[in-house]
PDB file of C-alpha atoms in Angstrom:
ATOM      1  CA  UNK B   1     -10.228   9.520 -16.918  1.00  0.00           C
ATOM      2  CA  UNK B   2      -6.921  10.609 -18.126  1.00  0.00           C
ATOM      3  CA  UNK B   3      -4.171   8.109 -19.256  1.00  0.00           C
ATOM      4  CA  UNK B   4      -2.168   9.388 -16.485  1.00  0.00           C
ATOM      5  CA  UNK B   5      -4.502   9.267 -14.038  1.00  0.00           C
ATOM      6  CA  UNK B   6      -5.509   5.758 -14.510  1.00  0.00           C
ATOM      7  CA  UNK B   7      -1.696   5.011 -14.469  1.00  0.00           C
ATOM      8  CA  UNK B   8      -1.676   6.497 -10.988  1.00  0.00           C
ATOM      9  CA  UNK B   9      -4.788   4.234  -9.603  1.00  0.00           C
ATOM     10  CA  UNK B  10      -3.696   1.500 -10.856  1.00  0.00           C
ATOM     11  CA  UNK B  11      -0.598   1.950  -8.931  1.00  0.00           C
ATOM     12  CA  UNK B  12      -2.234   2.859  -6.293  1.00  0.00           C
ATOM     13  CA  UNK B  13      -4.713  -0.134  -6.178  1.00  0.00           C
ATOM     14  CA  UNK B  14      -1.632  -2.379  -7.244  1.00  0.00           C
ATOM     15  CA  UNK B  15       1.310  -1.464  -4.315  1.00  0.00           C
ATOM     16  CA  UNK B  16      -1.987  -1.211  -2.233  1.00  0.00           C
ATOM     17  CA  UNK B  17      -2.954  -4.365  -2.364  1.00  0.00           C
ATOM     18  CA  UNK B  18       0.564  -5.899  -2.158  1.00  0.00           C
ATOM     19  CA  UNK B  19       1.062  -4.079   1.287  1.00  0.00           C
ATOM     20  CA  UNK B  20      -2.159  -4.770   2.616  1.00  0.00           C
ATOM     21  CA  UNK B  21      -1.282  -9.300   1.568  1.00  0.00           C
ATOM     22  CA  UNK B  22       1.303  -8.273   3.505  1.00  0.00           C
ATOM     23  CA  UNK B  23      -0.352  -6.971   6.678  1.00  0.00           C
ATOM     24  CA  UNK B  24      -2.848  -9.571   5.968  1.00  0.00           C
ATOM     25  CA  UNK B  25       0.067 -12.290   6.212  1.00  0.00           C
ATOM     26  CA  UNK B  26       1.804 -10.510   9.304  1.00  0.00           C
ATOM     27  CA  UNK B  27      -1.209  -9.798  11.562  1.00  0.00           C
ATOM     28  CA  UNK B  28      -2.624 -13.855  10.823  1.00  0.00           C
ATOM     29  CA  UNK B  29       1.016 -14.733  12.104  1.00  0.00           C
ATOM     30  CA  UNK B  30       0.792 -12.754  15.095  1.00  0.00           C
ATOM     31  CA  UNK B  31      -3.254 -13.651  16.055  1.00  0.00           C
ATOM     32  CA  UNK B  32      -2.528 -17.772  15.529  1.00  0.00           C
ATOM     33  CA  UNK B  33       0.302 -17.489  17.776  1.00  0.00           C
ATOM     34  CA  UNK B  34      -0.571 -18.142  21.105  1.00  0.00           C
ATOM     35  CA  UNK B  35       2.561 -16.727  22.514  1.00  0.00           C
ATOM     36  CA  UNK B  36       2.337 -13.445  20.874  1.00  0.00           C
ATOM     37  CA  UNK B  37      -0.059 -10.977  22.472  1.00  0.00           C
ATOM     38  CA  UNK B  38      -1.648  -8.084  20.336  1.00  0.00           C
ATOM     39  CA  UNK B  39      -4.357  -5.352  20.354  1.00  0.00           C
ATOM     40  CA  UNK B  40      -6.616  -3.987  17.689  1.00  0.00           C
ATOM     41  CA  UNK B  41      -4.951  -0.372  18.529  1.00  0.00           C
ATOM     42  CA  UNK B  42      -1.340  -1.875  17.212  1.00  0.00           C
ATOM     43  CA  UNK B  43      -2.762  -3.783  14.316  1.00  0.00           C
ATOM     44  CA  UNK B  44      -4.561  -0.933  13.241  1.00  0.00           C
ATOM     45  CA  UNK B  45      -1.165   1.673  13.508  1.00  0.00           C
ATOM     46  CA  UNK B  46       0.743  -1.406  11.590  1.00  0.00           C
ATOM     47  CA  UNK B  47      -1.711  -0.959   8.994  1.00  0.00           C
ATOM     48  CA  UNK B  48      -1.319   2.318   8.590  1.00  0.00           C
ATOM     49  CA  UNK B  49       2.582   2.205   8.689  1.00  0.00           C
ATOM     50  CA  UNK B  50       2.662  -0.521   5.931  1.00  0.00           C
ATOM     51  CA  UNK B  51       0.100   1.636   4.119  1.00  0.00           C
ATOM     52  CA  UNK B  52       3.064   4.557   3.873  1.00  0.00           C
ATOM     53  CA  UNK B  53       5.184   2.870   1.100  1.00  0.00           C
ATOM     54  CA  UNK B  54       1.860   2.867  -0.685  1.00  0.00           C
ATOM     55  CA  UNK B  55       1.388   6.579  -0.993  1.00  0.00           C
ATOM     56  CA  UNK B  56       5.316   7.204  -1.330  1.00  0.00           C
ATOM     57  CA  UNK B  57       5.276   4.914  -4.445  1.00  0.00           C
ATOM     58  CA  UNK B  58       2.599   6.534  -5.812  1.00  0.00           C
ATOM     59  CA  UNK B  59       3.505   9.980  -5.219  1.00  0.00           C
ATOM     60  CA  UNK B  60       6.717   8.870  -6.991  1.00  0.00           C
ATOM     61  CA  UNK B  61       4.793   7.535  -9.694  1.00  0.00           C
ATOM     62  CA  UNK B  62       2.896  10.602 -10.220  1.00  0.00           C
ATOM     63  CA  UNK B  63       5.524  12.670  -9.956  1.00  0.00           C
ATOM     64  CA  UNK B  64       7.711  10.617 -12.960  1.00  0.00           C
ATOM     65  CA  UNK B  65       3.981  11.016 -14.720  1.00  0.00           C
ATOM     66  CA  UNK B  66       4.554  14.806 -14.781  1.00  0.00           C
ATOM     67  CA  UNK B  67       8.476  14.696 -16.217  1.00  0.00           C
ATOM     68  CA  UNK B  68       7.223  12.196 -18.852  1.00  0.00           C
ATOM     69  CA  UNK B  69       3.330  12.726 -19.663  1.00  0.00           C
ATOM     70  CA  UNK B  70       1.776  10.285 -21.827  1.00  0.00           C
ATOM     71  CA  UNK B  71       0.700  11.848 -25.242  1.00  0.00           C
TER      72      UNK B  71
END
């Protein structure tokens, strides 16, 4: 694997992973409280909306890879 391509999974893995702790923290919030009502169909579209910032970070990243390559 490239430098540059190992640059882009670990961004990938890494701004994955901090969104998902995220969605991890949000969704325990919302299932422990007893007020709150939710469904697996709205936790599973949250997901995928906190999941977006991923791939626009790492498209970004990528992208800044290309101006600058590693030699």
């Amino acid at each position: 694997m490239s430098p540059d391509n190992q640059i882009v999974f670990k961004s990938l893995i890494r701004y994955g992973l901090f969104f998902f702790i995220i969605w991890l923290v949000l969704s325990m919030v919302l299932i422990f409280t007893e007020a709150a009502e939710f469904s697996v169909k709205g936790l599973g579209f949250s997901f995928l909306v906190l999941q977006l910032p991923t791939l626009i970070l790492v498209v970004k990243t990528k992208l800044r890879l290309n101006k600058n390559p590693i030699k």
